[in-house]
Every structure is written in structure tokens, then in C-alpha cells.
Amino acid sequence: MKRLLVVSVVLASFPALVAAGDLERDVKNSWLGAWVVANVESYSDCSGMATNNRINGMLVKSRGQHRFQPGELAKIQKIDVKRSRLDVHLWLAEPLLLPYAEGPFTLYREAECRIELEVELPREVVRARDARAVEQRLAQLFERHATEEAARDSISWNGREREPYPEDYDRTLAELAVWRAEQTNAAVQAKLDQAAEHTTRLADRVSSDSDYLAGFAGGVESARAETFPTCPAMLAAHLEPPRRHYHAPHDPDEVSDAEARRERGHDDGRLLVIGLELMRRLPGCFVPVPQIEAVEVALSD
């Protein structure tokens, strides 16, 4: 009985789905890929993903972070016809120049803004496959053009273009390159100092105990299997032993005193090899610090 009910519901909705498909094809033939000037305001987070804008009449509801005035230039990239709604995906022709911080610097990125307009439609329009009614609704929302140039020539275009970069931005980028190199070299030197300190400490506490030495040999072999293919991997290497209870436990289910000495030896052997490897290879991670004048010349070229 339940299966028959599901089939009945699907069959009952099938004509509406077919109607929506035919209507969508007709609307796409006229509007998909068109350049438009929007007659309504819109909102976008400019995150690379489309931000929802609910359209009721000429009213817009959205939680998008950035507001765009009517007259915005856009290209229609996708159209979906739903039972009582038309979803129109737009790509705004002009990006936003958004600031962000890196260290002491204020930098800028060009953010692409995408918008999804969810346009309310009467259900009877979809059922009747009334392409003319949908065309009229779209014409209320957009001024359609065949090319971007034609849309930019429209008196309805609000004239918004991407904001210019600050006049001294080349100088900022030059100083940023110097700062990044200095930060890298400081991190490399700090890791080298840490590796030297830990390696000296480990070498001083090597024990002649047989259990410790057995674990130490195993730790050396274990470290040889570890690789640090990049400078960031070496900078992220851990030089502290894992937290273990090396002393003999009171719980008989825990490791024995001999096992604790082997574990400690294993950790020391592994970390000693890693420390020596970092001391050998980290000097190759230093980077040259560019001269401001040289960077500015390269940017101007």
C-alpha cells in the first residue's frame, strides 16, 4: 500500500516536472549566458560561492556580507526552474578589492562575487509552461544584453569598477617580500638552535644500561625510516619525547622497569638522529633577503 502511494505521488507530480523542464529549456535559450544589468540590489559574500538572495517582487532578502546597488553588471551562468521559484545564478563582472592582514602589512585580494537570486514564481506559471510570464518577470529584474560591451554602454549600469590598489602598493609588496624572508630565516635559526640544544642534552644522558641501549638502537633504526622532504616539514618536526611513565609502575598490568628503560632509550635514539639530521639539513632552508630596490624594479617590469 505504501509503495502504491509513493508511485501515485510521483505520477501526480510528473506533469509538473515535465512542465518545469520544458519551461526551463525555453528560458535558458533566451537568458543563459546573457550579460545583464540588474534592476534590484543584491548581496554576496564574495567567497567564490554563490550567496542566496530571496526575491519577492522587487524586494531582496539576503545575509550576504557585501551590498551591490541596482545597476550592477553581471553574467547569467545558470538557471533552474523549480515548482514555485526561479533560481538565477549570476557572476558579477567586477570583483571587490578586499583587505587582509599578514604580519604588520595590509594586503589586498581581488574577490570574485557570485549571487543566486531565488525568484518567487506563481505555481500556475510553471504548470502552464508560461515562458512569456517568466520572461516578463526576468525583464523586471534585469536589462538583458548580448555582450559585455553593450551592457557597459547601458545608461542603467551603475558604473562600479574594481577599486584601485593603493598608490604605494608596490612598495608594500617589496617590504612584504623582505619581511617574509626574514621571518623564514628567523624560524630556521630558531629550529637549528632547538635541535642543537636537544641533541646535546640527549647525547649527555645516553646510558650504558643494556635495556636502554637495546631501545636506543631500535630508536636509531626507527628514525632512519622517517623523512622530512621539505623545509616546512623540518620546521614542524617534534624534538620532545612523548609523555611516558618511564619509572617502574605499581600497577602490574603496566610496563616493567626494563621495558620503561627500553622505551626511554628508543625515544632518545630516535630524537638524537632526528636532531642531527635537522642540524645537517636546515642550513639549506635559509633564503636570501631581497633588496627593496631590486624588488621594486622587478614589480615595475
Short mmCIF file of C-alpha atoms in Angstrom, two decimals:
data_model
loop_
_atom_site.label_atom_id
_atom_site.label_comp_id
_atom_site.label_asym_id
_atom_site.label_seq_id
_atom_site.Cartn_x
_atom_site.Cartn_y
_atom_site.Cartn_z
CA MET A 1 0.00 0.00 0.00
CA LYS A 2 2.80 2.39 0.88
CA ARG A 3 4.56 1.61 -2.42
CA LEU A 4 1.37 2.34 -4.36
CA LEU A 5 1.04 5.64 -2.53
CA VAL A 6 4.61 6.65 -3.46
CA VAL A 7 4.02 5.72 -7.09
CA SER A 8 0.79 7.72 -7.12
CA VAL A 9 2.56 10.79 -5.74
CA VAL A 10 5.33 10.50 -8.35
CA LEU A 11 2.84 10.08 -11.17
CA ALA A 12 0.79 13.01 -9.93
CA SER A 13 3.84 15.27 -9.86
CA PHE A 14 5.22 14.04 -13.19
CA PRO A 15 3.32 16.54 -15.39
CA ALA A 16 4.58 19.42 -13.25
CA LEU A 17 8.15 18.14 -13.53
CA VAL A 18 7.85 17.84 -17.31
CA ALA A 19 6.37 21.32 -17.49
CA ALA A 20 9.22 22.72 -15.41
CA GLY A 21 11.75 21.00 -17.68
CA ASP A 22 10.21 22.40 -20.86
CA LEU A 23 9.89 25.85 -19.35
CA GLU A 24 13.47 25.78 -18.12
CA ARG A 25 14.72 24.90 -21.60
CA ASP A 26 12.77 27.77 -23.15
CA VAL A 27 14.01 30.27 -20.55
CA LYS A 28 17.61 29.11 -20.88
CA ASN A 29 17.51 29.57 -24.64
CA SER A 30 16.77 33.25 -24.09
CA TRP A 31 18.72 34.11 -20.93
CA LEU A 32 21.51 31.66 -20.18
CA GLY A 33 24.88 33.30 -20.87
CA ALA A 34 23.37 36.76 -21.28
CA TRP A 35 25.02 39.89 -19.90
CA VAL A 36 22.62 41.80 -17.71
CA VAL A 37 22.30 44.99 -15.72
CA ALA A 38 20.40 44.23 -12.51
CA ASN A 39 17.37 46.35 -11.62
CA VAL A 40 17.43 45.22 -7.96
CA GLU A 41 20.03 45.39 -5.23
CA SER A 42 21.88 42.21 -4.35
CA TYR A 43 24.25 40.80 -1.76
CA SER A 44 27.25 38.48 -1.90
CA ASP A 45 29.91 37.16 0.46
CA CYS A 46 32.38 37.25 -2.46
CA SER A 47 33.84 33.96 -1.28
CA GLY A 48 33.76 32.17 -4.63
CA MET A 49 30.44 30.50 -3.72
CA ALA A 50 27.03 31.85 -4.72
CA THR A 51 25.23 33.79 -1.98
CA ASN A 52 21.45 33.34 -1.72
CA ASN A 53 19.20 36.35 -2.37
CA ARG A 54 15.47 35.82 -1.89
CA ILE A 55 13.45 37.95 -4.33
CA ASN A 56 9.80 38.76 -3.67
CA GLY A 57 8.52 41.33 -6.11
CA MET A 58 11.39 43.84 -6.18
CA LEU A 59 12.28 43.25 -2.52
CA VAL A 60 15.50 41.43 -1.67
CA LYS A 61 16.34 39.45 1.45
CA SER A 62 19.86 38.12 1.96
CA ARG A 63 22.55 37.62 4.59
CA GLY A 64 25.36 38.36 2.15
CA GLN A 65 28.16 40.49 3.54
CA HIS A 66 28.60 42.92 0.65
CA ARG A 67 25.79 45.01 -0.83
CA PHE A 68 25.57 45.91 -4.51
CA GLN A 69 23.38 48.71 -5.76
CA PRO A 70 20.89 48.33 -8.62
CA GLY A 71 22.65 48.70 -11.94
CA GLU A 72 25.27 46.03 -11.21
CA LEU A 73 26.82 44.38 -14.27
CA ALA A 74 26.65 40.57 -14.31
CA LYS A 75 26.58 37.46 -16.46
CA ILE A 76 23.92 34.77 -16.07
CA GLN A 77 25.68 31.43 -15.59
CA LYS A 78 22.89 29.08 -14.52
CA ILE A 79 19.08 28.95 -14.48
CA ASP A 80 16.94 26.42 -12.62
CA VAL A 81 13.14 26.36 -12.73
CA LYS A 82 11.54 24.96 -9.57
CA ARG A 83 7.83 24.40 -8.82
CA SER A 84 7.29 27.90 -7.50
CA ARG A 85 10.69 29.52 -7.92
CA LEU A 86 13.26 30.52 -10.49
CA ASP A 87 16.91 30.30 -9.42
CA VAL A 88 19.23 32.57 -11.37
CA HIS A 89 22.99 32.30 -10.78
CA LEU A 90 24.99 35.43 -11.54
CA TRP A 91 28.69 36.20 -11.79
CA LEU A 92 29.40 39.87 -11.16
CA ALA A 93 31.70 41.29 -13.81
CA GLU A 94 33.71 43.43 -11.39
CA PRO A 95 35.44 41.89 -8.35
CA LEU A 96 35.87 43.52 -4.98
CA LEU A 97 39.25 44.54 -3.61
CA LEU A 98 39.25 43.18 -0.06
CA PRO A 99 41.92 43.87 2.59
CA TYR A 100 43.54 41.27 4.80
CA ALA A 101 46.44 41.32 7.22
CA GLU A 102 49.72 39.45 7.05
CA GLY A 103 52.06 40.34 9.87
CA PRO A 104 52.30 44.14 10.04
CA PHE A 105 51.07 44.58 6.46
CA THR A 106 47.64 45.32 4.99
CA LEU A 107 47.33 43.40 1.74
CA TYR A 108 44.54 43.14 -0.82
CA ARG A 109 42.97 40.38 -2.86
CA GLU A 110 40.53 40.51 -5.75
CA ALA A 111 37.43 38.63 -4.61
CA GLU A 112 35.08 37.12 -7.20
CA CYS A 113 31.42 37.72 -6.31
CA ARG A 114 28.68 35.23 -7.16
CA ILE A 115 24.98 35.58 -6.46
CA GLU A 116 21.99 33.25 -6.58
CA LEU A 117 18.65 35.03 -6.97
CA GLU A 118 15.76 32.89 -5.76
CA VAL A 119 12.83 34.50 -7.59
CA GLU A 120 9.33 33.63 -6.42
CA LEU A 121 7.02 32.40 -9.21
CA PRO A 122 3.30 31.56 -9.08
CA ARG A 123 2.85 27.78 -9.31
CA GLU A 124 0.35 28.18 -12.11
CA VAL A 125 3.03 29.81 -14.28
CA VAL A 126 5.18 26.68 -14.06
CA ARG A 127 2.23 24.34 -14.56
CA ALA A 128 1.16 26.24 -17.68
CA ARG A 129 4.73 26.36 -19.04
CA ASP A 130 4.17 30.09 -19.41
CA ALA A 131 7.55 31.17 -20.78
CA ARG A 132 6.21 34.63 -21.57
CA ALA A 133 5.27 35.24 -17.92
CA VAL A 134 8.74 34.13 -16.81
CA GLU A 135 10.36 36.33 -19.47
CA GLN A 136 8.34 39.29 -18.18
CA ARG A 137 9.44 38.53 -14.63
CA LEU A 138 13.08 38.37 -15.65
CA ALA A 139 12.71 41.60 -17.62
CA GLN A 140 11.57 43.26 -14.39
CA LEU A 141 14.77 42.16 -12.68
CA PHE A 142 17.32 42.56 -15.47
CA GLU A 143 18.15 44.58 -18.53
CA ARG A 144 19.47 41.95 -20.96
CA HIS A 145 22.38 42.42 -23.40
CA ALA A 146 24.15 40.12 -25.82
CA THR A 147 27.68 41.33 -24.97
CA GLU A 148 29.55 42.80 -22.04
CA GLU A 149 30.39 45.88 -24.08
CA ALA A 150 26.72 46.54 -24.77
CA ALA A 151 25.89 46.15 -21.08
CA ARG A 152 28.66 48.60 -20.10
CA ASP A 153 27.27 51.11 -22.60
CA SER A 154 23.84 50.97 -20.93
CA ILE A 155 22.75 54.07 -19.05
CA SER A 156 21.37 51.69 -16.39
CA TRP A 157 24.85 50.41 -15.47
CA ASN A 158 25.86 51.88 -12.12
CA GLY A 159 29.46 52.29 -13.26
CA ARG A 160 31.02 50.25 -10.45
CA GLU A 161 34.51 49.01 -11.22
CA ARG A 162 37.05 47.27 -9.05
CA GLU A 163 38.63 49.69 -6.59
CA PRO A 164 42.23 50.64 -7.43
CA TYR A 165 45.14 49.32 -5.38
CA PRO A 166 46.78 51.89 -3.09
CA GLU A 167 49.32 54.06 -4.90
CA ASP A 168 52.24 52.75 -2.82
CA TYR A 169 51.20 49.09 -3.04
CA ASP A 170 54.32 48.09 -4.99
CA ARG A 171 56.39 49.38 -2.07
CA THR A 172 54.23 47.38 0.35
CA LEU A 173 54.79 44.19 -1.67
CA ALA A 174 58.52 44.85 -1.73
CA GLU A 175 58.63 45.27 2.04
CA LEU A 176 56.45 42.17 2.43
CA ALA A 177 58.96 40.08 0.45
CA VAL A 178 61.74 41.24 2.78
CA TRP A 179 59.64 40.56 5.87
CA ARG A 180 58.70 37.06 4.70
CA ALA A 181 62.35 36.17 4.04
CA GLU A 182 63.39 37.49 7.45
CA GLN A 183 60.59 35.55 9.16
CA THR A 184 61.63 32.36 7.36
CA ASN A 185 65.27 32.77 8.33
CA ALA A 186 64.34 33.52 11.95
CA ALA A 187 62.24 30.34 12.10
CA VAL A 188 65.07 28.27 10.57
CA GLN A 189 67.60 29.67 13.04
CA ALA A 190 65.26 29.04 15.98
CA LYS A 191 64.79 25.41 14.88
CA LEU A 192 68.53 24.98 14.44
CA ASP A 193 69.14 26.29 17.96
CA GLN A 194 66.46 23.98 19.33
CA ALA A 195 67.92 20.96 17.51
CA ALA A 196 71.42 21.75 18.83
CA GLU A 197 70.17 22.14 22.40
CA HIS A 198 68.12 18.93 22.37
CA THR A 199 70.84 16.91 20.65
CA THR A 200 73.46 17.98 23.22
CA ARG A 201 71.09 17.13 26.05
CA LEU A 202 70.33 13.69 24.59
CA ALA A 203 73.99 12.88 23.99
CA ASP A 204 74.79 13.72 27.63
CA ARG A 205 72.18 11.35 29.04
CA VAL A 206 72.95 8.23 26.99
CA SER A 207 73.09 5.32 29.43
CA SER A 208 75.19 2.14 29.36
CA ASP A 209 72.27 0.09 30.61
CA SER A 210 71.65 -2.87 28.29
CA ASP A 211 67.89 -2.40 28.16
CA TYR A 212 68.33 1.31 27.43
CA LEU A 213 70.92 0.59 24.70
CA ALA A 214 68.65 -2.01 23.09
CA GLY A 215 65.87 0.55 22.92
CA PHE A 216 68.32 3.21 21.73
CA ALA A 217 69.38 1.06 18.77
CA GLY A 218 65.75 0.48 17.86
CA GLY A 219 65.08 4.23 18.02
CA VAL A 220 68.01 4.93 15.68
CA GLU A 221 66.61 2.46 13.14
CA SER A 222 63.13 3.95 13.52
CA ALA A 223 64.42 7.47 12.86
CA ARG A 224 66.16 6.38 9.66
CA ALA A 225 62.78 5.47 8.21
CA GLU A 226 61.40 8.95 8.88
CA THR A 227 61.72 11.57 6.16
CA PHE A 228 61.48 15.35 6.10
CA PRO A 229 61.15 16.12 2.38
CA THR A 230 60.57 19.87 2.74
CA CYS A 231 61.73 22.76 4.84
CA PRO A 232 58.25 23.26 6.37
CA ALA A 233 58.30 19.58 7.41
CA MET A 234 61.65 20.06 9.13
CA LEU A 235 60.44 23.20 10.89
CA ALA A 236 57.42 21.26 12.16
CA ALA A 237 59.48 18.30 13.44
CA HIS A 238 58.93 17.42 17.12
CA LEU A 239 62.07 17.19 19.24
CA GLU A 240 60.39 16.42 22.55
CA PRO A 241 59.88 12.77 23.57
CA PRO A 242 56.33 11.52 24.00
CA ARG A 243 54.99 11.58 27.52
CA ARG A 244 55.61 8.20 29.07
CA HIS A 245 55.85 6.82 32.61
CA TYR A 246 59.48 5.77 32.50
CA HIS A 247 59.70 4.82 36.17
CA ALA A 248 58.64 1.39 37.33
CA PRO A 249 54.86 1.38 37.78
CA HIS A 250 53.00 -0.03 40.75
CA ASP A 251 50.26 -1.49 38.54
CA PRO A 252 51.39 -4.99 37.43
CA ASP A 253 49.46 -4.57 34.17
CA GLU A 254 51.68 -1.67 33.12
CA VAL A 255 55.17 -1.94 31.60
CA SER A 256 58.05 -3.28 33.63
CA ASP A 257 61.07 -1.27 34.72
CA ALA A 258 63.18 -2.89 31.99
CA GLU A 259 60.54 -2.04 29.38
CA ALA A 260 60.47 1.54 30.63
CA ARG A 261 64.26 1.79 30.14
CA ARG A 262 63.93 0.38 26.62
CA GLU A 263 61.19 2.91 25.79
CA ARG A 264 63.32 5.76 27.09
CA GLY A 265 66.29 4.52 25.07
CA HIS A 266 64.13 4.20 21.96
CA ASP A 267 62.90 7.79 22.31
CA ASP A 268 66.43 9.12 22.89
CA GLY A 269 67.89 7.23 19.93
CA ARG A 270 65.15 8.37 17.59
CA LEU A 271 65.29 12.00 18.65
CA LEU A 272 69.10 12.11 18.56
CA VAL A 273 69.11 11.01 14.91
CA ILE A 274 66.35 13.47 14.03
CA GLY A 275 68.19 16.30 15.76
CA LEU A 276 71.42 15.54 13.91
CA GLU A 277 69.53 15.33 10.61
CA LEU A 278 67.93 18.72 11.20
CA MET A 279 71.28 20.26 12.09
CA ARG A 280 72.70 18.90 8.83
CA ARG A 281 69.88 19.94 6.50
CA LEU A 282 68.27 23.04 7.99
CA PRO A 283 71.01 25.47 6.83
CA GLY A 284 69.78 24.79 3.30
CA CYS A 285 66.42 26.30 4.28
CA PHE A 286 67.78 29.80 4.73
CA VAL A 287 66.52 32.11 1.97
CA PRO A 288 68.13 35.25 0.55
CA VAL A 289 66.64 38.52 1.80
CA PRO A 290 65.77 40.64 -1.26
CA GLN A 291 66.82 44.24 -1.53
CA ILE A 292 63.92 46.70 -1.64
CA GLU A 293 65.24 48.45 -4.74
CA ALA A 294 65.62 45.16 -6.65
CA VAL A 295 62.10 44.04 -5.73
CA GLU A 296 60.59 47.35 -6.82
CA VAL A 297 62.34 47.16 -10.19
CA ALA A 298 61.04 43.63 -10.75
CA LEU A 299 57.49 44.70 -9.85
CA SER A 300 57.61 47.68 -12.19
CA ASP A 301 58.75 45.45 -15.07
#
